[in-house]
Each structure stands twice: as structure tokens, then as C-alpha cells.
């Protein structure tokens, strides 16, 4: 029986900044399909219809807050005891399954759901919510509180689990008759299944995959068509916040029957010097017509400017080639050219990320049937086991961070500007590399990393066959790992920023010797069959050099093991994985493999919270009363405390410097993210970030900046100096500086000039006795003054000051301005411990989409225009209205305080052509 309880739908319509609304040429069109969707989420999964992808095992252990390095367990077999729809969905994978024998045949006859009301064109969905994509149904909350909440802290306390539908009617013009029409979904969380005019066309279960469906055979040309998409997020299915729904872009594209295949080009640059580069282009052409065709393939190369727009005339062309493509077949041609004086792609800041565009035309006789564009970069990568990574001959040390997919208060709904802002702040810290943890990103993120010159480790899975959460993606791994991998590799392989493929993070197969190694080998082979130019990785937090799985991958990617897990004295009492520093052992066992530290630190802190006493050593596990306050669920920002398996930044940097053959590493994590709030699972978001969820810098930001940008004169003091209640008490003062020495003054009196020792990353005065007034620090480099900073005891909060990251934005309905609110005293000093209530009012040509303050424990909806400041700061996120250029007025008030007003202008934009 199909149940039809149309429940209160949870809505959010968070979107993305400017990208082309459409892309048209003779052969193909590609139009953004983000507008005009109707949405309905069932009140509970029990009340949902039974059009399920597959039955699921019972959840036997939904424990929240398991240590992230806990051993994954055996997967429970799925009992198929009722009709499931996966036989109609699996054929979607066929183009990504190499062996024809493994491909799936579509079942004969009418597909299930044909009579289901939501799949009918005349179904009345007027009671459904209107949404614009990208859409994350869960981000508006409400947050679920308490120990027994249906969604705990691990998944961010937000209602991401559940079943929901999206509907849209599509007019397909008669002129398109004879063309192929595709629905392209950049990401749907999760188990998406798509019906077109009542027929189940297909779908894709992995929520992070990008995929497309050929709608051609199911469409009514010259009429209205009904598209309905069922999305189904299981509970207990993720270790972090996954988001829910159509949370990335959706496109409609048309092509002729003869066309470049989906992601059907691959550009490589096997030989690169300053004088010339060999550019190899593979093009796969598919022929969906009923006759064999002879096709001429012509490709021209163009330079792109820094925005990714074509600059000038073609700089080179590949020799024209002819190829015969059988009816229903695919042919591949490979061509090579030498490009003189190539402009190389290289990471900032020492190199420039130049890019090119290959414009490939397919001609049937004289007639152009397709034009397909591929952006790429020319660069030479060398992974040297003794000296590290070389890009275009220059050694580039990986100063990286791990990043999850969510965008804080905007949730999982991808937004280009929000992602760009994350990268901009990371760049300011000196970060040059991103590990995508632990799933394929929105492809626009890679467009940003290409454009901005970041190096990327592109990662696909957090689990294989063994599960980390009860209803994890291990359930689909046997059938979908090959298509997931091939789709991911083909989609991302032309991005110059991608330097490595990671096939898995801390997978349970580390514990299963030969069996686990065999899975790794199968995935490794898939990578090599799609792209033999980049090395592979799988991140090991448990596997040792003598375990077979570590022999499989091209690099050694270590999570936490390099600097040692639970091995320092402060960690001695803890249970769990315990290892000494393992860089040397791996280096000896695999002298030919580059080692990188794919995850390190897992340090925790709450911005602006300082707890006493402060630990003496350089790294300690956070515990109640030792860096953690169980009553407030906040963690000290002295930046010395870590997850039980982690190490502070100081310990990690020291360890990396002592092992110079390690190519660098990736901090866990760059930004805070939703979910996984170790150590306080009553909270909603992590404490791991160097930058908090709202985008405010924690003290750690300056520790990394001091080390990663040695040429930038800077010095930073912690803590703040508003400690009236600590008058006469010891209040340690720590300083991060890119200089080599510093002198601290309290109310003009020197507390001593100290040098930073070898393998030290902070200068500390641990016996300072608090007295109100001013702390000043002067940093020195080689004996010369280098930088100064001060913190001062402030008065009470009396007014607000607001500032926008950008005051000119595009009137495209996606672009954002991030508004920072600071609480000030009567002297204009920032009050770093104020939590006054804030109220945002936004009018004019835009709207307030979300607010935040970076407090991991806040369970105020991100949608709320009211929230308290957290340690002196608050954030409002404002979005332009589409096609309504004008002024957005933003006013922030707080009772009894002087308010502040700011104007952001929105400007008409021309849809760009790339
Ligand atoms: C690692 C894991 C990450 C994250 C981190 C912090 O073990 O790979 O995904 O969970 O710990 O808890």
C-alpha cells in the first residue's frame, strides 16, 4: 500500500553564486534547472511511501560520539524480502562498468511507481513547498536536543534523515525531437530515484556522486513532462552532517545523437618544460543513432584568463582526425601536440594557476554536431619519496587542511561564494592544499581550486565493505563502488588542481589483511584504468608497513600515525589505537613511496574560550576540567588540546619538521563543520576547525600562519585580557609569531624577552598574574623589530559595528555578502567575551539567509534573525535577489546598545559564457 501522508515540508532554499545559467552551441545545450521545484518531505520515514531503493538492515547500535578512530565493524547482510526498486536504478551505472558482463539489464515491462500519484502530471502539488536548488532540506532545523534525540551530535542534530520528493514540470519543445535530453544531477543526498512521466528512469544512491539520466525515450516532445525525484536519507548513515535533497546544481542538457560522451575528454601533459609541453587529448565519441557514422574531430586550444574566460585567438590546434563510430557504440581517439612556451598551472603563491581550454568540434561531413569544451592546466608533478612533491620543478611543501562538504549555516547546499570565502581565508593562513574529506566535492569547488591555485587530494570514500555507521554507504559498495569510482575519476580528471586520488579514508579493510588489500587493489586498478598520471592514496590510521594494504597504493597517506597516536605522556591512560611516531618505519619499508600526513592534529577549541589551569606540555587529550568544560560544552582555546588520538598543532609541526622526507600534510580540519562535535556530543558542530563554523579565526589560525607564512611580519597574543574575576591569578599568555623572538609587556612592564626554540611554534609566559590593563607584545626577527600586537581590558559593551566582506555583489539570486558584527565598548574596543543578543533586519534588494556566531553548542536555527553574539562576534549571511539590482540595507540591533547599519549594492550581471 502506498501511503500518502503529505506532511509539513521542511524547507530551505540556499543557493549558489554566479555561474552560467546556460551554455549553448550548435550541438549541445546545458541549462541550469534550479528554479521552480516543488518539495515535500514526509513527517517521518515510517509514514513514507514504500517505493524504496533497497531494504535496510536493522540498526542495532546507534551510539553517538564513537571515537572517530574506533574499529569499523562487519557489515550486516541486507535481507531482500520485499520488492525493491534497485533493478531499475542499477542500469544507470552501466556506462561506468568496464566489463559488459557486469552491466545491468533494465527489467522488462512497466516500472514500479507508474500509478503513484506524485508521478502523475496532474497531481496537485499546490500544497508543496516551492524551492530553488541547490536545496538542503535539513539546514533550517530545528536542531534536536538531548541524549535520545533521533539525530544526535554526530550527524549535527539536524533532520537530514527522511524521505522527500521533488517535482517539476518540464516543457520540452518540438524542435528538440530527435535530440537526446539528459537530466544531470551534481549531487542528491541520497538514494535518488527519478520518474519521468510515470516511468522510473533510474537514479544513483551515493549522495556525493554526480550523475545523469537519459530522459529521451520517456519524454513528450512538444508538451509538458513530469519529473519526480524521490530522495531517501537513512538514519545513522553518516559520521557527520550529510545534508538532504537536491543540494547541488541540476541541469538539463541536450545533444545530438553523435556527441562527446559524458566527461568524455581527458587531457594529459606527459612532458612539460618551460619551453614546450606535450598535450595529449583523448576524446570519446558516442553514437546513439541507428547507423554507423564517420566523424571528423577537430580541437583548438585557447588560453583562459584568471576568471576562466577565453582570451584571444586559438593558440594551437590538434590535427583533424576521422573516426568511425558504430551505431550504439563508443570510439576513442587520442591526439598529441607540442605547445611552445606554455603558460604553466602552478600553486599560489609562488606560481600562477594558468589554464587552457580545449574546444573540440565533431563534424558529420560539413555539419557541426557537437562542440565540447574542456578546461585544463599544463603542469608537471613529481612525487619524490626523499624530497617531497615537486610542481613544475619547484618543491612545494603541502601546507594543507581537510575540508568537509558543508558550508556552515548554509548547510550542504552548494554555494560558490561561500566555498570561495572558505578558500580565501585558508589562503590567508598560508594553506596551499585541500584534502576533500571524504567524498567527491561539488565540481565547482574544483573549478575554484583550479582558479585559485590550490593543490587537491580528491577523495571518494569513507568506508568500503565494512561499516562505520549502521546504514553507511557500505550497503551499496558491492554494486556501486566501480561506477562511483569511474564517474568520480572521469568528472574530475581534467582539473589541474587535483594531484592525487584517495580511494578511502581509514577504511575497516585496514584490519582484514589480504582480504582488505584485495579490495584496495581492485579500486587501485580502477583508478589506473581511468587515469595513470596521478598517484593514489588511502589514508591509514591503523595499517602498518607490514600489512598488505599499505603495499597497494602509490603513496603512503598517514592519519595521525606519523606523529604517533596516544603516545605522549598526557595520553598514556587512554584506550584505543596506540602507536609510536611511524614516519621512519614507513619510510624504511617503502623507500620509494612519498609519505604525506593526510590527517593530523584533530586539535579542538572553541573560539575565544579560555579555561584554566593550562596544561604544561605541548599536547594533551581534552577532558572535563582539562581543556574542556562539561557545563558549557566549550573547549579551551589555548590550542593545546586534542581528540584522544590527536596531537596539537605544535606537536604535529615539530614532528613534520623532524621528518623532512614527508611531503607535508593536512590539518584536521581547516574549518569547523556540522556534526562530529568531539568531545561534547550535545553540540551541533565540530570543534576541530582552525576557523570556526561562522568563518571567524580561532587562535590556531595564527599559529599556522606564523609557520606557513614566515615572510609575513605578524604576532598574535592569547588569551583576551577581560579577566576581572582572575585579578591576582596566574593567567598564562601565549604568543604566535613569524618572528624568532618576542617581548611581552603588561601595563608597560616587561615580562621578559624570549626566543622561540627549535621545533617550537609558540612563545609562552605561563606565570603571568592577571592585572587589568594592556598586554603588549613586540616580536623580533634576527634582532630587529618585526611586528607588534596588543590586547586590552575593555569596558562594557555599548555599541555594535558591522562590516561586509563585500559591499558589491551580483544581483543573480546566488551571490552572498557575509556580514560580521562586532560588539564594542565606549572606547571602540572590541569586547571579546560579550554575548549580547543580536537582531538582524535586512531590506531592499536581498534577504537574510542565515545567521551564526561560531558557537558549536548553539541550537538556535541558522535561519533565525536573532541570536546572541559569541565571544564578541556574530555573522549574518545576506543574499541578493535575482535580477533586481539595487541596495540591500542591513541593520543589526541589540537592546541598550547603539546599533549599526550598512548598505550592500547588488549589480546586474551578464550571464558569463564559461
Ligand atoms: C579521523 C577521521 C576524520 C575525523 C577525524 C576527527 O579519524 O578520518 O573523518 O573523524 O578523525 O574526529
PDB file of C-alpha atoms and ligand atoms in Angstrom, residues 66-70 239-240 402 404 435 437-438 459 462 468 505-506 539 541 559-560 599 602 643 645 668 673 676 678 681 688, ligand 1:
ATOM      1  CA  UNK A  66      32.106   6.919  18.963  1.00  0.00           C
ATOM      2  CA  UNK A  67      35.800   7.840  18.700  1.00  0.00           C
ATOM      3  CA  UNK A  68      36.476   8.548  15.053  1.00  0.00           C
ATOM      4  CA  UNK A  69      39.296   6.024  15.051  1.00  0.00           C
ATOM      5  CA  UNK A  70      37.152   3.222  16.505  1.00  0.00           C
ATOM      6  CA  UNK A 239      29.676  10.218  10.733  1.00  0.00           C
ATOM      7  CA  UNK A 240      28.961  13.887  10.002  1.00  0.00           C
ATOM      8  CA  UNK A 402      40.959  18.792   5.381  1.00  0.00           C
ATOM      9  CA  UNK A 404      34.151  18.661   4.728  1.00  0.00           C
ATOM     10  CA  UNK A 435      42.130  17.184   1.137  1.00  0.00           C
ATOM     11  CA  UNK A 437      37.182  14.682   3.238  1.00  0.00           C
ATOM     12  CA  UNK A 438      35.857  12.107   2.474  1.00  0.00           C
ATOM     13  CA  UNK A 459      38.874  11.527  -2.071  1.00  0.00           C
ATOM     14  CA  UNK A 462      34.932   6.947   3.951  1.00  0.00           C
ATOM     15  CA  UNK A 468      31.409   2.903  10.275  1.00  0.00           C
ATOM     16  CA  UNK A 505      39.722   7.128   4.469  1.00  0.00           C
ATOM     17  CA  UNK A 506      40.548   4.931   7.474  1.00  0.00           C
ATOM     18  CA  UNK A 539      44.561   7.084   4.468  1.00  0.00           C
ATOM     19  CA  UNK A 541      45.289   5.378  10.829  1.00  0.00           C
ATOM     20  CA  UNK A 559      46.313   9.788   9.518  1.00  0.00           C
ATOM     21  CA  UNK A 560      47.763  10.633  12.945  1.00  0.00           C
ATOM     22  CA  UNK A 599      45.225  13.911   8.562  1.00  0.00           C
ATOM     23  CA  UNK A 602      42.461  16.757  15.390  1.00  0.00           C
ATOM     24  CA  UNK A 643      40.852  14.384  20.379  1.00  0.00           C
ATOM     25  CA  UNK A 645      44.023  10.108  19.083  1.00  0.00           C
ATOM     26  CA  UNK A 668      42.062  18.082  10.639  1.00  0.00           C
ATOM     27  CA  UNK A 673      31.880  21.576  10.134  1.00  0.00           C
ATOM     28  CA  UNK A 676      31.098  15.271  14.917  1.00  0.00           C
ATOM     29  CA  UNK A 678      34.087  15.739  19.744  1.00  0.00           C
ATOM     30  CA  UNK A 681      28.106  15.451  21.525  1.00  0.00           C
ATOM     31  CA  UNK A 688      38.274  20.778  15.142  1.00  0.00           C
TER      32      UNK A 688
HETATM   33  C1  LIG B   1      39.648  10.899  11.758  1.00  0.00           C
HETATM   34  C2  LIG B   1      38.666  10.757  10.611  1.00  0.00           C
HETATM   35  C3  LIG B   1      38.000  12.082  10.294  1.00  0.00           C
HETATM   36  C4  LIG B   1      37.508  12.730  11.536  1.00  0.00           C
HETATM   37  C5  LIG B   1      38.689  12.943  12.454  1.00  0.00           C
HETATM   38  C6  LIG B   1      38.342  13.703  13.712  1.00  0.00           C
HETATM   39  O1  LIG B   1      39.953   9.678  12.327  1.00  0.00           O
HETATM   40  O2  LIG B   1      39.290  10.299   9.467  1.00  0.00           O
HETATM   41  O3  LIG B   1      36.932  11.865   9.412  1.00  0.00           O
HETATM   42  O4  LIG B   1      36.554  11.910  12.086  1.00  0.00           O
HETATM   43  O5  LIG B   1      39.205  11.676  12.796  1.00  0.00           O
HETATM   44  O6  LIG B   1      37.480  13.051  14.536  1.00  0.00           O
END
